[in-house]
Amino acid sequence: MINVKYPIVKPVVPSKSKYYSYISDVFERNWLTNNGPLLKEFELRLAEYLKVDNLMLVSNGTLALHLAYKALNVKKEVLTTPFSFAATASSICWEGHTPTFVDINEKSLNIEHSLLNSSCPRTSIVAVHVFGNPCEVEAIEKMAKENGQAVIYDAAHAFASHYKGKSVLKYGDASTLSLHATKIIHSVEGGAIIFKDKDKLELAKQMINFGFDSNNIPASIGINAKMSEMHAAMGLTMLDKVDEILEHRQQLVYEYQHQLKSIVAFQQWHEHGENNGAYMPILLRSEAELKLVMEHLTAKGIQSRRYFYPSLSQVEAYGQQGFTPTANDISLKVLCLPIYFELTINGVIDICNEIKTALR
Ligand SMILES: Cc1ncc(COP(=O)(O)O)c(C=O)c1O
């Protein structure tokens, strides 16, 4: 067994005393979940930090997607990207919708907006800000408005990602965040939805508590997607150090790019945004080269991940609808490298030296 020197991800954990400072009152109050005071505080502070309105917390990023589809009454036909995590496509299928995969842009790795079928009002759009990189939000908004299409952004990676100086989460009818343990900030498990309209927020708030209205009568079909006080407490500890986390992760990305710029390619970030340090993908020239690098890194105790592989349009369970040659090709060549708060600049240099050796 090879010892893992550099894992692919490592959750940030607060000191026990820090976490306890938030949860000690929970024991006194004996209020563990159901819209408790810590949930409300986390919701408020997160919305303030991100400078967004109509934000609600939920128990994970996958349920955030399901709830967004339900609240926005997403149409049966959904146009989406094949280059994403399983949850993007599986949530569409699980809701009984049919995903049609639209190819991606080989540079941004996001859905190619010019390929979205602009003449189809029967469809809704689920796009992903892949690795935090903003989609062409203005072009998508214009097209969707003309066609009466709902747009949902799976923004699981887009915490603190900006477009033209404002949060990218302000675009679309809804954006969903993941606050899973491996994300930039987390609540162990958790997620959030940011709605454009307040009435959709109110509807979704009802839905996450079994559909109960203020009289405790089921007024809509609901589910249990509430975030507990213990999870909210973890989220609050993260917000206390979020700027430090973001700055460090961005430094790591810059160092990786500096070290590797002459031997691999990178995702091209939107000119109106700035890398949020959520992931560190590199693009190799072929799958054979990717495997060579991956095997070398594994032997040296460095984890890497084929993220996202395979292209979702090639997964039988998701229906395989759509023509996506670019995504199919890109998914063979993208490798994600370790990135986490505890990783040091020297660690990045160490990892890059091994990649240089593998490609020599
Ligand atoms: C693009 C994308 N969407 C959705 C999710 C699901 O989020 P969660 O793990 O919080 O359910 C993830 C998880 O990493 C993701 O990468």
Short mmCIF file of C-alpha atoms in Angstrom, two decimals, residues 13-350:
data_model
loop_
_atom_site.label_atom_id
_atom_site.label_comp_id
_atom_site.label_asym_id
_atom_site.label_seq_id
_atom_site.Cartn_x
_atom_site.Cartn_y
_atom_site.Cartn_z
CA VAL A 13 -12.22 21.39 9.97
CA PRO A 14 -12.54 24.10 12.60
CA SER A 15 -10.97 23.73 16.04
CA LYS A 16 -13.22 21.83 18.43
CA SER A 17 -13.50 24.93 20.63
CA LYS A 18 -14.62 27.05 17.67
CA TYR A 19 -17.30 24.56 16.66
CA TYR A 20 -18.36 24.17 20.28
CA SER A 21 -18.73 27.94 20.67
CA TYR A 22 -21.55 27.71 18.11
CA ILE A 23 -23.21 24.50 19.26
CA SER A 24 -23.05 24.95 23.04
CA ASP A 25 -26.32 26.94 22.98
CA VAL A 26 -27.96 24.17 20.93
CA PHE A 27 -27.65 21.86 23.93
CA GLU A 28 -29.27 24.46 26.21
CA ARG A 29 -32.05 25.23 23.74
CA ASN A 30 -32.63 21.61 22.76
CA TRP A 31 -33.66 22.89 19.32
CA LEU A 32 -31.81 20.62 16.90
CA THR A 33 -33.47 21.24 13.56
CA ASN A 34 -36.59 22.77 11.88
CA ASN A 35 -35.59 26.35 11.09
CA GLY A 36 -33.54 26.91 14.25
CA PRO A 37 -31.60 30.05 15.19
CA LEU A 38 -28.25 28.82 13.79
CA LEU A 39 -29.90 27.90 10.49
CA LYS A 40 -31.35 31.41 10.30
CA GLU A 41 -28.01 33.00 11.21
CA PHE A 42 -26.11 30.94 8.63
CA GLU A 43 -28.70 31.74 5.95
CA LEU A 44 -28.48 35.45 6.66
CA ARG A 45 -24.70 35.61 6.87
CA LEU A 46 -24.22 33.48 3.75
CA ALA A 47 -26.58 35.68 1.71
CA GLU A 48 -24.79 38.78 3.01
CA TYR A 49 -21.38 37.34 2.18
CA LEU A 50 -22.41 36.35 -1.35
CA LYS A 51 -24.42 39.56 -1.81
CA VAL A 52 -27.50 37.67 -3.05
CA ASP A 53 -31.21 37.78 -2.21
CA ASN A 54 -33.70 34.94 -1.81
CA LEU A 55 -31.22 32.36 -0.54
CA MET A 56 -32.35 29.27 1.34
CA LEU A 57 -30.32 26.48 2.87
CA VAL A 58 -31.07 22.82 2.23
CA SER A 59 -29.56 19.52 3.25
CA ASN A 60 -27.36 19.02 0.17
CA GLY A 61 -26.60 20.30 -3.31
CA THR A 62 -28.44 17.47 -5.04
CA LEU A 63 -31.73 18.18 -3.27
CA ALA A 64 -31.13 21.86 -4.09
CA LEU A 65 -31.33 20.89 -7.78
CA HIS A 66 -34.48 18.81 -7.30
CA LEU A 67 -36.20 21.63 -5.41
CA ALA A 68 -35.22 24.22 -8.00
CA TYR A 69 -36.76 22.07 -10.77
CA LYS A 70 -39.94 21.58 -8.74
CA ALA A 71 -40.32 25.22 -7.66
CA LEU A 72 -39.74 26.47 -11.21
CA ASN A 73 -41.96 23.83 -12.75
CA VAL A 74 -39.21 22.75 -15.11
CA LYS A 75 -40.38 21.40 -18.45
CA LYS A 76 -40.11 17.73 -19.37
CA GLU A 77 -37.33 18.31 -21.88
CA VAL A 78 -34.17 19.63 -20.29
CA LEU A 79 -31.10 20.83 -22.14
CA THR A 80 -28.00 20.26 -20.08
CA THR A 81 -24.26 19.75 -20.17
CA PRO A 82 -22.58 16.34 -20.46
CA PHE A 83 -19.44 17.59 -18.70
CA SER A 84 -20.50 17.61 -15.07
CA PHE A 85 -20.91 15.51 -11.96
CA ALA A 86 -23.49 12.71 -11.96
CA ALA A 87 -25.92 14.73 -9.80
CA THR A 88 -26.62 17.21 -12.62
CA ALA A 89 -28.04 14.52 -14.91
CA SER A 90 -29.38 12.09 -12.33
CA SER A 91 -31.49 14.79 -10.66
CA ILE A 92 -33.10 15.57 -14.03
CA CYS A 93 -33.85 11.89 -14.69
CA TRP A 94 -35.05 11.24 -11.12
CA GLU A 95 -37.65 14.00 -11.58
CA GLY A 96 -38.95 12.12 -14.63
CA HIS A 97 -37.50 14.63 -17.11
CA THR A 98 -35.46 13.79 -20.17
CA PRO A 99 -31.99 15.30 -20.44
CA THR A 100 -30.74 16.22 -23.88
CA PHE A 101 -27.01 16.76 -23.70
CA VAL A 102 -25.69 19.81 -25.51
CA ASP A 103 -21.99 19.89 -26.33
CA ILE A 104 -19.47 22.02 -24.47
CA ASN A 105 -16.96 24.67 -25.39
CA GLU A 106 -13.50 23.08 -25.48
CA LYS A 107 -11.88 26.08 -23.78
CA SER A 108 -14.32 27.10 -21.03
CA LEU A 109 -15.54 23.47 -20.54
CA ASN A 110 -19.04 24.94 -20.06
CA ILE A 111 -22.11 24.25 -22.16
CA GLU A 112 -21.71 25.83 -25.62
CA HIS A 113 -24.46 28.44 -25.47
CA SER A 114 -24.61 28.87 -29.24
CA LEU A 115 -25.75 25.22 -29.51
CA LEU A 116 -28.69 25.63 -27.14
CA ASN A 117 -31.80 25.16 -29.17
CA SER A 118 -33.12 28.69 -29.26
CA SER A 119 -36.40 27.80 -30.89
CA CYS A 120 -37.70 25.33 -28.36
CA PRO A 121 -39.92 26.82 -25.64
CA ARG A 122 -40.80 23.28 -24.47
CA THR A 123 -37.37 22.98 -22.93
CA SER A 124 -35.72 24.21 -19.75
CA ILE A 125 -31.98 24.73 -19.35
CA VAL A 126 -29.76 23.30 -16.63
CA ALA A 127 -26.27 24.69 -17.09
CA VAL A 128 -23.23 24.23 -14.84
CA HIS A 129 -20.51 26.76 -13.99
CA VAL A 130 -17.93 24.02 -14.41
CA PHE A 131 -15.18 24.14 -11.76
CA GLY A 132 -16.60 27.58 -10.85
CA ASN A 133 -16.05 29.13 -14.29
CA PRO A 134 -19.02 31.39 -15.18
CA CYS A 135 -21.15 30.30 -18.17
CA GLU A 136 -22.05 32.84 -20.86
CA VAL A 137 -24.78 34.05 -18.54
CA GLU A 138 -25.82 37.12 -20.51
CA ALA A 139 -26.26 35.29 -23.83
CA ILE A 140 -28.15 32.46 -22.09
CA GLU A 141 -30.40 34.91 -20.26
CA LYS A 142 -31.25 36.75 -23.49
CA MET A 143 -32.06 33.54 -25.33
CA ALA A 144 -34.12 32.07 -22.49
CA LYS A 145 -36.12 35.27 -22.12
CA GLU A 146 -36.97 35.31 -25.84
CA ASN A 147 -38.09 31.67 -25.64
CA GLY A 148 -39.77 31.65 -22.24
CA GLN A 149 -37.35 29.00 -20.96
CA ALA A 150 -36.46 28.52 -17.29
CA VAL A 151 -32.73 28.55 -16.56
CA ILE A 152 -31.21 26.78 -13.59
CA TYR A 153 -27.52 27.00 -12.87
CA ASP A 154 -25.96 24.09 -11.06
CA ALA A 155 -23.47 26.30 -9.24
CA ALA A 156 -22.14 23.56 -6.95
CA HIS A 157 -18.58 24.75 -7.73
CA ALA A 158 -19.30 28.46 -8.01
CA PHE A 159 -19.07 29.63 -4.41
CA ALA A 160 -17.75 33.22 -4.49
CA SER A 161 -17.43 33.13 -8.28
CA HIS A 162 -18.13 36.49 -9.90
CA TYR A 163 -19.24 37.76 -13.27
CA LYS A 164 -18.61 41.41 -14.05
CA GLY A 165 -18.02 42.09 -10.37
CA LYS A 166 -21.22 40.55 -9.02
CA SER A 167 -21.99 37.05 -7.80
CA VAL A 168 -22.62 34.65 -10.67
CA LEU A 169 -25.36 33.19 -8.45
CA LYS A 170 -27.55 36.17 -9.34
CA TYR A 171 -28.10 34.83 -12.87
CA GLY A 172 -30.81 32.42 -13.99
CA ASP A 173 -34.16 31.71 -12.36
CA ALA A 174 -32.30 29.73 -9.72
CA SER A 175 -28.74 28.76 -8.84
CA THR A 176 -27.82 25.87 -6.57
CA LEU A 177 -24.76 25.55 -4.34
CA SER A 178 -23.20 22.51 -2.72
CA LEU A 179 -21.84 22.86 0.82
CA HIS A 180 -20.46 19.32 0.89
CA ALA A 181 -17.38 18.68 3.05
CA THR A 182 -15.02 18.88 0.07
CA LYS A 183 -16.20 22.26 -1.20
CA ILE A 184 -14.54 25.67 -0.62
CA ILE A 185 -16.72 26.11 2.45
CA HIS A 186 -19.03 23.46 3.84
CA SER A 187 -21.58 22.45 6.44
CA VAL A 188 -20.45 18.78 6.36
CA GLU A 189 -23.41 18.05 4.04
CA GLY A 190 -25.44 20.97 2.81
CA GLY A 191 -26.59 23.09 -0.06
CA ALA A 192 -28.32 26.32 -0.93
CA ILE A 193 -30.68 27.67 -3.57
CA ILE A 194 -30.72 31.26 -4.73
CA PHE A 195 -33.94 32.18 -6.50
CA LYS A 196 -34.54 35.18 -8.73
CA ASP A 197 -38.12 35.54 -7.42
CA LYS A 198 -39.22 35.68 -3.83
CA ASP A 199 -42.43 33.72 -4.45
CA LYS A 200 -40.38 30.75 -5.70
CA LEU A 201 -38.30 30.98 -2.55
CA GLU A 202 -41.44 30.88 -0.41
CA LEU A 203 -42.76 27.87 -2.34
CA ALA A 204 -39.45 26.01 -1.98
CA LYS A 205 -39.34 26.83 1.76
CA GLN A 206 -42.67 25.07 2.10
CA MET A 207 -41.46 22.14 -0.03
CA ILE A 208 -38.41 21.40 2.14
CA ASN A 209 -40.68 20.86 5.15
CA PHE A 210 -43.05 18.23 3.67
CA GLY A 211 -45.10 20.92 1.91
CA PHE A 212 -46.59 22.22 5.19
CA ASP A 213 -48.01 25.75 5.18
CA SER A 214 -48.00 28.09 8.20
CA ASN A 215 -51.05 26.22 9.60
CA ASN A 216 -49.16 22.91 9.40
CA ILE A 217 -51.38 21.67 6.57
CA PRO A 218 -49.69 20.07 3.53
CA ALA A 219 -50.34 22.71 0.88
CA SER A 220 -47.99 21.27 -1.75
CA ILE A 221 -46.12 18.05 -2.37
CA GLY A 222 -43.02 18.28 -0.24
CA ILE A 223 -39.95 16.48 0.96
CA ASN A 224 -37.62 16.71 3.94
CA ALA A 225 -34.61 18.75 2.83
CA LYS A 226 -34.00 20.78 6.00
CA MET A 227 -30.56 21.64 7.31
CA SER A 228 -29.99 20.83 10.99
CA GLU A 229 -28.52 23.16 13.62
CA MET A 230 -25.35 21.04 13.84
CA HIS A 231 -24.76 21.44 10.12
CA ALA A 232 -25.51 25.16 10.20
CA ALA A 233 -23.01 25.55 13.06
CA MET A 234 -20.30 24.02 10.89
CA GLY A 235 -21.23 26.38 8.07
CA LEU A 236 -20.90 29.36 10.41
CA THR A 237 -17.39 28.33 11.47
CA MET A 238 -16.43 28.24 7.79
CA LEU A 239 -17.78 31.72 7.11
CA ASP A 240 -15.53 33.03 9.87
CA LYS A 241 -12.46 32.10 7.79
CA VAL A 242 -13.82 32.11 4.24
CA ASP A 243 -11.64 34.97 2.95
CA GLU A 244 -8.49 33.23 4.19
CA ILE A 245 -9.61 29.95 2.55
CA LEU A 246 -10.41 31.60 -0.78
CA GLU A 247 -7.21 33.60 -0.92
CA HIS A 248 -5.07 30.56 -0.17
CA ARG A 249 -6.83 28.36 -2.73
CA GLN A 250 -6.37 31.03 -5.40
CA GLN A 251 -2.65 31.23 -4.56
CA LEU A 252 -2.42 27.46 -5.03
CA VAL A 253 -4.06 27.71 -8.46
CA TYR A 254 -1.68 30.47 -9.54
CA GLU A 255 1.31 28.39 -8.43
CA TYR A 256 0.05 25.32 -10.30
CA GLN A 257 -0.47 27.42 -13.42
CA HIS A 258 2.96 29.01 -13.10
CA GLN A 259 4.66 25.63 -12.67
CA LEU A 260 2.79 23.77 -15.41
CA LYS A 261 2.06 26.39 -18.05
CA SER A 262 4.56 25.07 -20.60
CA ILE A 263 3.56 21.39 -20.37
CA VAL A 264 -0.23 21.18 -19.97
CA ALA A 265 -3.29 23.23 -20.95
CA PHE A 266 -5.82 24.81 -18.57
CA GLN A 267 -9.51 25.58 -18.61
CA GLN A 268 -9.95 29.09 -20.01
CA TRP A 269 -11.61 31.24 -17.38
CA HIS A 270 -14.25 33.76 -18.40
CA GLU A 271 -12.71 37.16 -19.08
CA HIS A 272 -15.29 38.76 -16.76
CA GLY A 273 -14.57 36.46 -13.83
CA GLU A 274 -11.71 35.34 -11.62
CA ASN A 275 -10.72 31.77 -10.72
CA ASN A 276 -12.27 30.94 -7.31
CA GLY A 277 -9.82 28.11 -6.60
CA ALA A 278 -12.53 25.47 -6.32
CA TYR A 279 -10.71 22.88 -8.47
CA MET A 280 -7.40 22.40 -10.25
CA PRO A 281 -8.13 20.71 -13.59
CA ILE A 282 -5.42 20.20 -16.19
CA LEU A 283 -5.90 19.14 -19.81
CA LEU A 284 -3.55 16.52 -21.17
CA ARG A 285 -3.01 15.85 -24.88
CA SER A 286 -4.53 12.37 -24.85
CA GLU A 287 -6.04 9.78 -22.55
CA ALA A 288 -2.77 7.83 -22.78
CA GLU A 289 -0.88 10.85 -21.44
CA LEU A 290 -3.48 11.31 -18.71
CA LYS A 291 -3.07 7.70 -17.59
CA LEU A 292 0.71 8.05 -17.60
CA VAL A 293 0.54 11.11 -15.33
CA MET A 294 -2.08 9.56 -13.08
CA GLU A 295 -0.11 6.33 -12.63
CA HIS A 296 3.08 8.22 -11.86
CA LEU A 297 1.33 10.44 -9.30
CA THR A 298 -0.36 7.45 -7.65
CA ALA A 299 3.00 5.73 -7.28
CA LYS A 300 4.33 8.85 -5.54
CA GLY A 301 1.40 9.03 -3.10
CA ILE A 302 -0.34 11.88 -4.93
CA GLN A 303 -4.05 11.47 -5.59
CA SER A 304 -5.61 12.83 -8.77
CA ARG A 305 -9.11 12.38 -10.14
CA ARG A 306 -10.67 11.98 -13.57
CA TYR A 307 -13.34 14.58 -13.05
CA PHE A 308 -15.62 14.36 -15.06
CA TYR A 309 -15.36 10.97 -16.66
CA PRO A 310 -17.17 9.54 -18.50
CA SER A 311 -19.10 12.23 -20.30
CA LEU A 312 -22.67 12.06 -18.92
CA SER A 313 -23.99 11.73 -22.48
CA GLN A 314 -22.30 8.32 -22.63
CA VAL A 315 -23.98 6.97 -19.49
CA GLU A 316 -26.74 4.54 -20.43
CA ALA A 317 -28.84 5.36 -17.36
CA TYR A 318 -29.16 9.02 -18.44
CA GLY A 319 -30.63 8.18 -21.85
CA GLN A 320 -27.66 9.13 -24.08
CA GLN A 321 -29.54 11.85 -25.98
CA GLY A 322 -27.52 14.48 -27.79
CA PHE A 323 -24.43 14.77 -29.95
CA THR A 324 -21.41 15.74 -27.83
CA PRO A 325 -18.09 14.94 -29.54
CA THR A 326 -16.19 17.71 -27.72
CA ALA A 327 -17.36 16.64 -24.27
CA ASN A 328 -16.62 12.99 -25.05
CA ASP A 329 -13.09 13.92 -26.07
CA ILE A 330 -12.45 16.40 -23.24
CA SER A 331 -13.64 13.96 -20.59
CA LEU A 332 -10.79 11.63 -21.65
CA LYS A 333 -8.17 14.32 -21.06
CA VAL A 334 -9.10 16.28 -17.93
CA LEU A 335 -7.37 15.41 -14.68
CA CYS A 336 -8.01 17.21 -11.40
CA LEU A 337 -5.05 17.75 -9.08
CA PRO A 338 -5.01 18.07 -5.26
CA ILE A 339 -6.36 21.35 -3.95
CA TYR A 340 -7.36 22.02 -0.34
CA PHE A 341 -6.76 24.63 2.35
CA GLU A 342 -3.96 22.71 4.11
CA LEU A 343 -1.97 22.23 0.91
CA THR A 344 1.10 24.48 0.84
CA ILE A 345 2.85 26.22 -2.05
CA ASN A 346 5.78 23.84 -1.51
CA GLY A 347 3.33 20.96 -1.77
CA VAL A 348 2.15 22.29 -5.14
CA ILE A 349 5.76 22.57 -6.34
CA ASP A 350 6.37 18.99 -5.19
#
